[in-house]
Every structure is written in structure tokens, then in C-alpha cells.
Amino acid sequence: MTDLTKSPGGASGEPMVRAENVHKSYGPVEVLKGIDLEVRQGEVFCLIGPSGSGKSTFLRCINHLEKINGGRLWVDGELVGYRQKGDRLHELRDREVALKRRDIGMVFQRFNLFPHMTAVENVMEAPVQVKGESRADARERGMALLERVGLADKAKNYPSQLSGGQQQRVAIARALAMKPKLMLFDEPTSALDPELVGDVLDVMRGLAEEGMTMVVVTHEMGFAREVGDALVFMDGGVVVESGNPREVLTDPQHERTRAFLSKVL
């Protein structure tokens, strides 16, 4: 059976994501203060930490929704948003950024579905408009992806006719429709009622089992422990602690990590 979620992996030997001394400021406020980390191909990489720690900002920097102010950020061996000539960086044109961004799927806290389109039309839209796929091919793939996330019977429903959890699963299917090499999840369950969280996490578990490279900003510590391959605790714009999720969550080494986990576990 064809895997509907995966595209060819990254360049041989390269981490899928590599951050080197990444800085990001908004005016005088420094949000990221020198982030260094690597995400291996096929890895589920979880980012945890208090609100305002820089997790979501860093996630948005990975696909150049936010421009970094210092350092280097690579996805699949290529600089994000820039081209290097000699020792200088030159920002890519918007069209060049968009071409690279289509290989990176992103799922937001709020589902951001098009309200005037049905579920399957939401999933079809980017392949048709961005990749030039035929509507027939995009619809066939869209239906298969909706089945993958357990929503084939909701294909003709509009977002207003779906629960929050169902909308989020449509959003995941929409991101997968572009055959991304990397999936970014920005607290994908934080806007959901508690009873709807499980269905979304089940879809994410399935993606992990199929080898999708994922960077997940989450407050779901159970998911991080069970599914995550690596975990980073961020606070104040820096990486405070990182390691195997089960080890970090069970036996954190840093006092700040212990204090945070004591409030959320």
C-alpha cells in the first residue's frame, strides 16, 4: 500500500533541521537567544516549556514565517530563507521561499481552514494551486488522506459542521497533501476540548510510526514521553535541557526543568 504521508527523505547524512546560534528579536525584546539543536530524519522532536519561552517562534523560524536576526538555520541541508555567498547571507525572494516552504507542512493551534470550502476541498487546494495537480488527482489523494485521519465520511462537510478535533485532523490531512519532508506542529491540541485531544494525537502517533520527521511544540507530556525520540525544554529563549524524553521527564537535571515539570505532570 502506498504511504500517503511520506516523501523522499533528506540529504544523506544531513539532519533534517539544524539550528546554529539562532537569534530572534522583536524590537528590543530578544525572544530567541542563541538556539543550537539538531533534528534527525525520521525523528519526533518535542519542544516543551512555559508560555513565552520561544518555542512557537522557533517553530515558525524553521519555515521562515519568522525571519531570524542571527545565526544559521538549515532544513534538509539548505539554509532557510537565505543564500550564502562568501561570508554573507542574501535573503531569498518570496517566490523562492514559497517553493522551499511547500516541502514543510505546518499545523497550527487554530485550524485555519478555509470556511467556504468543504473538508476535501481544503485538502485539495494547495496541490492544485501550488503544484498544479489536476483536480481529479488532488481529490483522489484528498479522499485517501481524509480516510487516513478517520474523516472520509466528512469529506463534504464545511469546517463549521465539524468539531474542533475534526477540523484539526483535516488541517493535518491538508498539510500532508503537499507530501512534506518535515511536519511542524504548534501546540496542535491546545485549542481542543479534552475529549477531542486523543483523536488528533492518534493521527500524530500514526505519522510517527510511518517515519515522518516531526517537530512538535506541545503541552501533552504523555505524547512526548510515549512517542518522542528527543525532547528540548526551553525557557527564556534558550535551551535549558535536552535529551531522551523519558529521561528528561522522569529525572530532569536542571532546577528550572524540575520546577516546570512539577506544575504540569
PDB file of C-alpha atoms in Angstrom:
ATOM      1  CA  MET A   1       0.000   0.000   0.000  1.00  0.00           C
ATOM      2  CA  THR A   2       1.333   3.459  -0.895  1.00  0.00           C
ATOM      3  CA  ASP A   3       2.352   5.585   2.080  1.00  0.00           C
ATOM      4  CA  LEU A   4       0.295   8.769   1.755  1.00  0.00           C
ATOM      5  CA  THR A   5       2.289  10.740   4.257  1.00  0.00           C
ATOM      6  CA  LYS A   6       5.874  10.500   3.172  1.00  0.00           C
ATOM      7  CA  SER A   7       8.133  11.949   0.542  1.00  0.00           C
ATOM      8  CA  PRO A   8      11.809  11.169  -0.074  1.00  0.00           C
ATOM      9  CA  GLY A   9      13.900  11.917   2.992  1.00  0.00           C
ATOM     10  CA  GLY A  10      16.644  14.460   3.476  1.00  0.00           C
ATOM     11  CA  ALA A  11      20.103  14.548   2.023  1.00  0.00           C
ATOM     12  CA  SER A  12      22.256  11.615   3.040  1.00  0.00           C
ATOM     13  CA  GLY A  13      23.834  12.113   6.433  1.00  0.00           C
ATOM     14  CA  GLU A  14      22.281  15.542   6.995  1.00  0.00           C
ATOM     15  CA  PRO A  15      19.998  16.237   9.948  1.00  0.00           C
ATOM     16  CA  MET A  16      16.570  17.320   8.746  1.00  0.00           C
ATOM     17  CA  VAL A  17      16.785  20.501  10.859  1.00  0.00           C
ATOM     18  CA  ARG A  18      19.935  22.146  12.181  1.00  0.00           C
ATOM     19  CA  ALA A  19      19.952  25.372  14.176  1.00  0.00           C
ATOM     20  CA  GLU A  20      23.200  27.143  14.963  1.00  0.00           C
ATOM     21  CA  ASN A  21      23.168  30.108  17.368  1.00  0.00           C
ATOM     22  CA  VAL A  22      19.717  31.220  16.182  1.00  0.00           C
ATOM     23  CA  HIS A  23      18.576  34.622  17.459  1.00  0.00           C
ATOM     24  CA  LYS A  24      15.218  36.323  17.004  1.00  0.00           C
ATOM     25  CA  SER A  25      14.134  39.705  18.335  1.00  0.00           C
ATOM     26  CA  TYR A  26      11.027  41.838  18.115  1.00  0.00           C
ATOM     27  CA  GLY A  27      12.362  45.333  18.524  1.00  0.00           C
ATOM     28  CA  PRO A  28      14.239  45.444  21.838  1.00  0.00           C
ATOM     29  CA  VAL A  29      12.754  42.118  23.015  1.00  0.00           C
ATOM     30  CA  GLU A  30      15.054  39.151  22.363  1.00  0.00           C
ATOM     31  CA  VAL A  31      12.870  36.048  22.053  1.00  0.00           C
ATOM     32  CA  LEU A  32      15.485  33.511  20.917  1.00  0.00           C
ATOM     33  CA  LYS A  33      18.927  33.907  22.453  1.00  0.00           C
ATOM     34  CA  GLY A  34      21.159  31.511  20.573  1.00  0.00           C
ATOM     35  CA  ILE A  35      19.399  28.207  19.847  1.00  0.00           C
ATOM     36  CA  ASP A  36      21.542  25.214  18.895  1.00  0.00           C
ATOM     37  CA  LEU A  37      19.843  21.912  18.100  1.00  0.00           C
ATOM     38  CA  GLU A  38      19.505  19.161  15.514  1.00  0.00           C
ATOM     39  CA  VAL A  39      16.505  17.109  14.415  1.00  0.00           C
ATOM     40  CA  ARG A  40      17.406  13.829  12.735  1.00  0.00           C
ATOM     41  CA  GLN A  41      15.479  12.426   9.795  1.00  0.00           C
ATOM     42  CA  GLY A  42      12.521  10.324  10.922  1.00  0.00           C
ATOM     43  CA  GLU A  43      12.670  11.742  14.442  1.00  0.00           C
ATOM     44  CA  VAL A  44       9.800  13.037  16.570  1.00  0.00           C
ATOM     45  CA  PHE A  45      11.342  16.072  18.242  1.00  0.00           C
ATOM     46  CA  CYS A  46       9.298  17.635  21.059  1.00  0.00           C
ATOM     47  CA  LEU A  47       9.656  21.188  22.371  1.00  0.00           C
ATOM     48  CA  ILE A  48       8.237  21.950  25.807  1.00  0.00           C
ATOM     49  CA  GLY A  49       8.386  24.936  28.119  1.00  0.00           C
ATOM     50  CA  PRO A  50       6.314  27.743  29.627  1.00  0.00           C
ATOM     51  CA  SER A  51       4.395  30.254  27.538  1.00  0.00           C
ATOM     52  CA  GLY A  52       6.693  32.919  26.169  1.00  0.00           C
ATOM     53  CA  SER A  53       9.772  30.685  26.169  1.00  0.00           C
ATOM     54  CA  GLY A  54      10.251  30.982  22.391  1.00  0.00           C
ATOM     55  CA  LYS A  55       9.029  27.528  21.321  1.00  0.00           C
ATOM     56  CA  SER A  56       6.455  28.655  18.777  1.00  0.00           C
ATOM     57  CA  THR A  57       8.696  31.427  17.495  1.00  0.00           C
ATOM     58  CA  PHE A  58      11.454  28.921  16.821  1.00  0.00           C
ATOM     59  CA  LEU A  59       8.999  26.615  15.050  1.00  0.00           C
ATOM     60  CA  ARG A  60       7.904  29.482  12.786  1.00  0.00           C
ATOM     61  CA  CYS A  61      11.535  30.294  12.010  1.00  0.00           C
ATOM     62  CA  ILE A  62      12.020  26.782  10.624  1.00  0.00           C
ATOM     63  CA  ASN A  63       9.813  27.567   7.620  1.00  0.00           C
ATOM     64  CA  HIS A  64      10.685  31.286   7.507  1.00  0.00           C
ATOM     65  CA  LEU A  65       7.310  32.512   8.716  1.00  0.00           C
ATOM     66  CA  GLU A  66       9.572  34.461  11.072  1.00  0.00           C
ATOM     67  CA  LYS A  67      12.946  35.784   9.915  1.00  0.00           C
ATOM     68  CA  ILE A  68      15.882  35.127  12.212  1.00  0.00           C
ATOM     69  CA  ASN A  69      18.131  38.003  13.243  1.00  0.00           C
ATOM     70  CA  GLY A  70      21.289  35.974  13.758  1.00  0.00           C
ATOM     71  CA  GLY A  71      22.767  32.528  13.373  1.00  0.00           C
ATOM     72  CA  ARG A  72      22.007  29.875  10.769  1.00  0.00           C
ATOM     73  CA  LEU A  73      19.073  27.521  10.257  1.00  0.00           C
ATOM     74  CA  TRP A  74      19.098  24.642   7.770  1.00  0.00           C
ATOM     75  CA  VAL A  75      16.354  22.277   6.629  1.00  0.00           C
ATOM     76  CA  ASP A  76      17.481  19.213   4.718  1.00  0.00           C
ATOM     77  CA  GLY A  77      20.924  20.709   4.261  1.00  0.00           C
ATOM     78  CA  GLU A  78      19.712  24.020   2.793  1.00  0.00           C
ATOM     79  CA  LEU A  79      19.687  27.391   4.518  1.00  0.00           C
ATOM     80  CA  VAL A  80      16.210  28.567   5.452  1.00  0.00           C
ATOM     81  CA  GLY A  81      15.243  31.840   3.772  1.00  0.00           C
ATOM     82  CA  TYR A  82      18.747  32.778   2.664  1.00  0.00           C
ATOM     83  CA  ARG A  83      21.509  32.029   0.196  1.00  0.00           C
ATOM     84  CA  GLN A  84      25.123  32.307   1.302  1.00  0.00           C
ATOM     85  CA  LYS A  85      27.672  33.963  -0.965  1.00  0.00           C
ATOM     86  CA  GLY A  86      31.113  34.032   0.533  1.00  0.00           C
ATOM     87  CA  ASP A  87      30.650  35.014   4.163  1.00  0.00           C
ATOM     88  CA  ARG A  88      27.435  36.984   3.584  1.00  0.00           C
ATOM     89  CA  LEU A  89      23.781  35.928   3.623  1.00  0.00           C
ATOM     90  CA  HIS A  90      21.357  37.160   0.984  1.00  0.00           C
ATOM     91  CA  GLU A  91      17.631  36.812   1.634  1.00  0.00           C
ATOM     92  CA  LEU A  92      15.702  34.764  -0.913  1.00  0.00           C
ATOM     93  CA  ARG A  93      12.846  36.255  -2.882  1.00  0.00           C
ATOM     94  CA  ASP A  94       9.328  35.492  -1.654  1.00  0.00           C
ATOM     95  CA  ARG A  95       8.753  33.083  -4.536  1.00  0.00           C
ATOM     96  CA  GLU A  96      11.937  31.157  -3.710  1.00  0.00           C
ATOM     97  CA  VAL A  97      10.925  30.965  -0.034  1.00  0.00           C
ATOM     98  CA  ALA A  98       7.465  29.687  -1.025  1.00  0.00           C
ATOM     99  CA  LEU A  99       8.993  26.955  -3.178  1.00  0.00           C
ATOM    100  CA  LYS A 100      11.039  25.692  -0.256  1.00  0.00           C
ATOM    101  CA  ARG A 101       8.194  26.118   2.228  1.00  0.00           C
ATOM    102  CA  ARG A 102       5.940  23.755   0.334  1.00  0.00           C
ATOM    103  CA  ASP A 103       8.156  20.868   1.481  1.00  0.00           C
ATOM    104  CA  ILE A 104       7.369  21.720   5.115  1.00  0.00           C
ATOM    105  CA  GLY A 105       3.901  21.017   6.482  1.00  0.00           C
ATOM    106  CA  MET A 106       2.657  23.092   9.398  1.00  0.00           C
ATOM    107  CA  VAL A 107      -0.296  22.538  11.709  1.00  0.00           C
ATOM    108  CA  PHE A 108      -1.291  25.490  13.897  1.00  0.00           C
ATOM    109  CA  GLN A 109      -3.119  25.804  17.209  1.00  0.00           C
ATOM    110  CA  ARG A 110      -6.092  27.238  15.351  1.00  0.00           C
ATOM    111  CA  PHE A 111      -7.023  25.184  12.369  1.00  0.00           C
ATOM    112  CA  ASN A 112      -7.012  27.964   9.739  1.00  0.00           C
ATOM    113  CA  LEU A 113      -9.253  26.027   7.360  1.00  0.00           C
ATOM    114  CA  PHE A 114     -10.968  27.885   4.535  1.00  0.00           C
ATOM    115  CA  PRO A 115     -14.544  28.258   5.858  1.00  0.00           C
ATOM    116  CA  HIS A 116     -16.126  28.371   2.374  1.00  0.00           C
ATOM    117  CA  MET A 117     -14.571  25.060   1.309  1.00  0.00           C
ATOM    118  CA  THR A 118     -15.533  21.517   2.261  1.00  0.00           C
ATOM    119  CA  ALA A 119     -13.081  19.277   4.060  1.00  0.00           C
ATOM    120  CA  VAL A 120     -11.878  17.617   0.858  1.00  0.00           C
ATOM    121  CA  GLU A 121     -11.655  20.965  -0.946  1.00  0.00           C
ATOM    122  CA  ASN A 122      -9.441  22.275   1.868  1.00  0.00           C
ATOM    123  CA  VAL A 123      -7.132  19.288   1.400  1.00  0.00           C
ATOM    124  CA  MET A 124      -7.126  19.649  -2.406  1.00  0.00           C
ATOM    125  CA  GLU A 125      -6.448  23.368  -2.585  1.00  0.00           C
ATOM    126  CA  ALA A 126      -2.669  23.574  -2.185  1.00  0.00           C
ATOM    127  CA  PRO A 127      -1.779  20.666  -4.503  1.00  0.00           C
ATOM    128  CA  VAL A 128      -3.969  22.207  -7.225  1.00  0.00           C
ATOM    129  CA  GLN A 129      -2.929  25.838  -6.755  1.00  0.00           C
ATOM    130  CA  VAL A 130       0.729  25.389  -5.779  1.00  0.00           C
ATOM    131  CA  LYS A 131       1.786  22.172  -7.503  1.00  0.00           C
ATOM    132  CA  GLY A 132      -0.569  22.302 -10.460  1.00  0.00           C
ATOM    133  CA  GLU A 133      -2.093  18.886  -9.821  1.00  0.00           C
ATOM    134  CA  SER A 134      -5.302  18.060 -11.641  1.00  0.00           C
ATOM    135  CA  ARG A 135      -8.443  18.417  -9.552  1.00  0.00           C
ATOM    136  CA  ALA A 136      -9.247  14.754 -10.137  1.00  0.00           C
ATOM    137  CA  ASP A 137      -5.872  13.582  -8.824  1.00  0.00           C
ATOM    138  CA  ALA A 138      -5.984  16.024  -5.910  1.00  0.00           C
ATOM    139  CA  ARG A 139      -9.490  14.882  -4.979  1.00  0.00           C
ATOM    140  CA  GLU A 140      -8.496  11.218  -5.067  1.00  0.00           C
ATOM    141  CA  ARG A 141      -5.497  11.889  -2.840  1.00  0.00           C
ATOM    142  CA  GLY A 142      -7.550  14.200  -0.625  1.00  0.00           C
ATOM    143  CA  MET A 143     -10.138  11.495  -0.029  1.00  0.00           C
ATOM    144  CA  ALA A 144      -7.395   8.977   0.771  1.00  0.00           C
ATOM    145  CA  LEU A 145      -5.850  11.382   3.280  1.00  0.00           C
ATOM    146  CA  LEU A 146      -9.197  12.099   4.919  1.00  0.00           C
ATOM    147  CA  GLU A 147      -9.654   8.354   5.263  1.00  0.00           C
ATOM    148  CA  ARG A 148      -6.158   8.208   6.780  1.00  0.00           C
ATOM    149  CA  VAL A 149      -7.210  10.664   9.517  1.00  0.00           C
ATOM    150  CA  GLY A 150     -10.584   8.965  10.023  1.00  0.00           C
ATOM    151  CA  LEU A 151     -12.756  11.554   8.287  1.00  0.00           C
ATOM    152  CA  ALA A 152     -13.671  10.136   4.885  1.00  0.00           C
ATOM    153  CA  ASP A 153     -17.348  10.411   5.849  1.00  0.00           C
ATOM    154  CA  LYS A 154     -16.926  14.158   6.493  1.00  0.00           C
ATOM    155  CA  ALA A 155     -15.419  14.998   3.102  1.00  0.00           C
ATOM    156  CA  LYS A 156     -18.377  17.150   2.013  1.00  0.00           C
ATOM    157  CA  ASN A 157     -18.772  18.909   5.365  1.00  0.00           C
ATOM    158  CA  TYR A 158     -17.741  22.521   5.840  1.00  0.00           C
ATOM    159  CA  PRO A 159     -15.498  23.471   8.791  1.00  0.00           C
ATOM    160  CA  SER A 160     -18.473  24.949  10.677  1.00  0.00           C
ATOM    161  CA  GLN A 161     -20.058  21.478  10.596  1.00  0.00           C
ATOM    162  CA  LEU A 162     -17.016  19.815  12.188  1.00  0.00           C
ATOM    163  CA  SER A 163     -15.823  19.630  15.779  1.00  0.00           C
ATOM    164  CA  GLY A 164     -12.522  21.222  16.716  1.00  0.00           C
ATOM    165  CA  GLY A 165     -10.794  17.854  16.732  1.00  0.00           C
ATOM    166  CA  GLN A 166     -12.176  17.011  13.312  1.00  0.00           C
ATOM    167  CA  GLN A 167     -11.066  20.377  11.935  1.00  0.00           C
ATOM    168  CA  GLN A 168      -7.569  19.776  13.268  1.00  0.00           C
ATOM    169  CA  ARG A 169      -7.431  16.373  11.599  1.00  0.00           C
ATOM    170  CA  VAL A 170      -8.499  17.971   8.314  1.00  0.00           C
ATOM    171  CA  ALA A 171      -5.689  20.508   8.841  1.00  0.00           C
ATOM    172  CA  ILE A 172      -3.211  17.629   9.244  1.00  0.00           C
ATOM    173  CA  ALA A 173      -4.519  15.981   6.069  1.00  0.00           C
ATOM    174  CA  ARG A 174      -4.192  19.324   4.265  1.00  0.00           C
ATOM    175  CA  ALA A 175      -0.545  19.624   5.326  1.00  0.00           C
ATOM    176  CA  LEU A 176       0.174  16.034   4.252  1.00  0.00           C
ATOM    177  CA  ALA A 177      -1.364  16.645   0.832  1.00  0.00           C
ATOM    178  CA  MET A 178       1.786  18.539  -0.175  1.00  0.00           C
ATOM    179  CA  LYS A 179       3.921  15.433   0.540  1.00  0.00           C
ATOM    180  CA  PRO A 180       6.166  17.267   3.010  1.00  0.00           C
ATOM    181  CA  LYS A 181       9.535  16.012   4.154  1.00  0.00           C
ATOM    182  CA  LEU A 182       9.014  17.679   7.543  1.00  0.00           C
ATOM    183  CA  MET A 183       5.914  18.353   9.664  1.00  0.00           C
ATOM    184  CA  LEU A 184       5.725  21.161  12.231  1.00  0.00           C
ATOM    185  CA  PHE A 185       3.029  21.081  14.921  1.00  0.00           C
ATOM    186  CA  ASP A 186       2.438  24.210  17.010  1.00  0.00           C
ATOM    187  CA  GLU A 187       0.517  23.025  20.091  1.00  0.00           C
ATOM    188  CA  PRO A 188      -1.998  21.232  17.858  1.00  0.00           C
ATOM    189  CA  THR A 189      -4.277  20.169  20.729  1.00  0.00           C
ATOM    190  CA  SER A 190      -4.222  23.308  22.887  1.00  0.00           C
ATOM    191  CA  ALA A 191      -7.432  24.735  21.403  1.00  0.00           C
ATOM    192  CA  LEU A 192      -9.373  21.470  21.723  1.00  0.00           C
ATOM    193  CA  ASP A 193     -11.779  20.252  24.332  1.00  0.00           C
ATOM    194  CA  PRO A 194     -10.100  17.489  26.373  1.00  0.00           C
ATOM    195  CA  GLU A 195     -12.254  14.703  24.941  1.00  0.00           C
ATOM    196  CA  LEU A 196     -11.166  15.607  21.387  1.00  0.00           C
ATOM    197  CA  VAL A 197      -7.421  15.551  22.027  1.00  0.00           C
ATOM    198  CA  GLY A 198      -6.979  11.793  21.734  1.00  0.00           C
ATOM    199  CA  ASP A 199      -8.093  11.515  18.103  1.00  0.00           C
ATOM    200  CA  VAL A 200      -5.562  14.150  16.986  1.00  0.00           C
ATOM    201  CA  LEU A 201      -2.742  12.551  18.971  1.00  0.00           C
ATOM    202  CA  ASP A 202      -3.616   9.165  17.465  1.00  0.00           C
ATOM    203  CA  VAL A 203      -3.118  10.589  13.970  1.00  0.00           C
ATOM    204  CA  MET A 204       0.230  12.031  15.052  1.00  0.00           C
ATOM    205  CA  ARG A 205       1.257   8.682  16.533  1.00  0.00           C
ATOM    206  CA  GLY A 206       0.461   7.068  13.196  1.00  0.00           C
ATOM    207  CA  LEU A 207       2.660   9.575  11.366  1.00  0.00           C
ATOM    208  CA  ALA A 208       5.494   8.857  13.789  1.00  0.00           C
ATOM    209  CA  GLU A 209       5.167   5.117  13.207  1.00  0.00           C
ATOM    210  CA  GLU A 210       5.406   5.729   9.452  1.00  0.00           C
ATOM    211  CA  GLY A 211       8.683   7.623   9.879  1.00  0.00           C
ATOM    212  CA  MET A 212       7.582  11.214   9.324  1.00  0.00           C
ATOM    213  CA  THR A 213      10.065  13.753  10.690  1.00  0.00           C
ATOM    214  CA  MET A 214       8.112  15.918  13.142  1.00  0.00           C
ATOM    215  CA  VAL A 215       8.886  18.912  15.344  1.00  0.00           C
ATOM    216  CA  VAL A 216       6.130  19.257  17.917  1.00  0.00           C
ATOM    217  CA  VAL A 217       5.562  22.131  20.319  1.00  0.00           C
ATOM    218  CA  THR A 218       3.338  20.520  22.926  1.00  0.00           C
ATOM    219  CA  HIS A 219       1.978  20.530  26.457  1.00  0.00           C
ATOM    220  CA  GLU A 220       0.988  16.866  26.078  1.00  0.00           C
ATOM    221  CA  MET A 221       3.682  15.279  28.212  1.00  0.00           C
ATOM    222  CA  GLY A 222       2.255  11.800  27.734  1.00  0.00           C
ATOM    223  CA  PHE A 223       2.653  12.131  23.975  1.00  0.00           C
ATOM    224  CA  ALA A 224       6.209  13.435  24.380  1.00  0.00           C
ATOM    225  CA  ARG A 225       7.087  10.517  26.661  1.00  0.00           C
ATOM    226  CA  GLU A 226       5.472   7.788  24.553  1.00  0.00           C
ATOM    227  CA  VAL A 227       6.149   8.983  21.006  1.00  0.00           C
ATOM    228  CA  GLY A 228       9.012  11.467  21.180  1.00  0.00           C
ATOM    229  CA  ASP A 229      12.558  10.497  20.216  1.00  0.00           C
ATOM    230  CA  ALA A 230      14.099  13.696  21.569  1.00  0.00           C
ATOM    231  CA  LEU A 231      12.897  16.469  23.850  1.00  0.00           C
ATOM    232  CA  VAL A 232      14.036  20.024  24.489  1.00  0.00           C
ATOM    233  CA  PHE A 233      12.930  22.163  27.421  1.00  0.00           C
ATOM    234  CA  MET A 234      13.100  25.858  26.557  1.00  0.00           C
ATOM    235  CA  ASP A 235      12.779  28.836  28.861  1.00  0.00           C
ATOM    236  CA  GLY A 236      13.603  32.484  28.321  1.00  0.00           C
ATOM    237  CA  GLY A 237      14.643  31.940  24.726  1.00  0.00           C
ATOM    238  CA  VAL A 238      17.326  29.334  25.440  1.00  0.00           C
ATOM    239  CA  VAL A 239      17.574  25.548  25.533  1.00  0.00           C
ATOM    240  CA  VAL A 240      17.741  24.683  29.218  1.00  0.00           C
ATOM    241  CA  GLU A 241      17.804  20.899  28.953  1.00  0.00           C
ATOM    242  CA  SER A 242      17.559  18.281  26.239  1.00  0.00           C
ATOM    243  CA  GLY A 243      17.684  14.531  25.906  1.00  0.00           C
ATOM    244  CA  ASN A 244      15.609  11.375  25.739  1.00  0.00           C
ATOM    245  CA  PRO A 245      12.016  12.361  26.626  1.00  0.00           C
ATOM    246  CA  ARG A 246      11.538   9.597  29.167  1.00  0.00           C
ATOM    247  CA  GLU A 247      14.773  10.509  30.937  1.00  0.00           C
ATOM    248  CA  VAL A 248      14.159  14.258  30.941  1.00  0.00           C
ATOM    249  CA  LEU A 249      10.561  13.897  32.142  1.00  0.00           C
ATOM    250  CA  THR A 250      11.401  11.295  34.786  1.00  0.00           C
ATOM    251  CA  ASP A 251      14.718  12.626  36.036  1.00  0.00           C
ATOM    252  CA  PRO A 252      15.302  16.249  34.934  1.00  0.00           C
ATOM    253  CA  GLN A 253      18.793  17.515  35.707  1.00  0.00           C
ATOM    254  CA  HIS A 254      18.162  21.256  35.702  1.00  0.00           C
ATOM    255  CA  GLU A 255      16.345  23.003  38.550  1.00  0.00           C
ATOM    256  CA  ARG A 256      14.269  25.091  36.127  1.00  0.00           C
ATOM    257  CA  THR A 257      13.120  21.954  34.301  1.00  0.00           C
ATOM    258  CA  ARG A 258      12.155  20.326  37.593  1.00  0.00           C
ATOM    259  CA  ALA A 259      10.150  23.370  38.627  1.00  0.00           C
ATOM    260  CA  PHE A 260       8.275  23.447  35.323  1.00  0.00           C
ATOM    261  CA  LEU A 261       7.523  19.732  35.282  1.00  0.00           C
ATOM    262  CA  SER A 262       6.318  19.785  38.878  1.00  0.00           C
ATOM    263  CA  LYS A 263       3.475  22.043  37.701  1.00  0.00           C
ATOM    264  CA  VAL A 264       2.463  20.148  34.549  1.00  0.00           C
ATOM    265  CA  LEU A 265       2.911  16.468  35.402  1.00  0.00           C
TER     266      LEU A 265
END
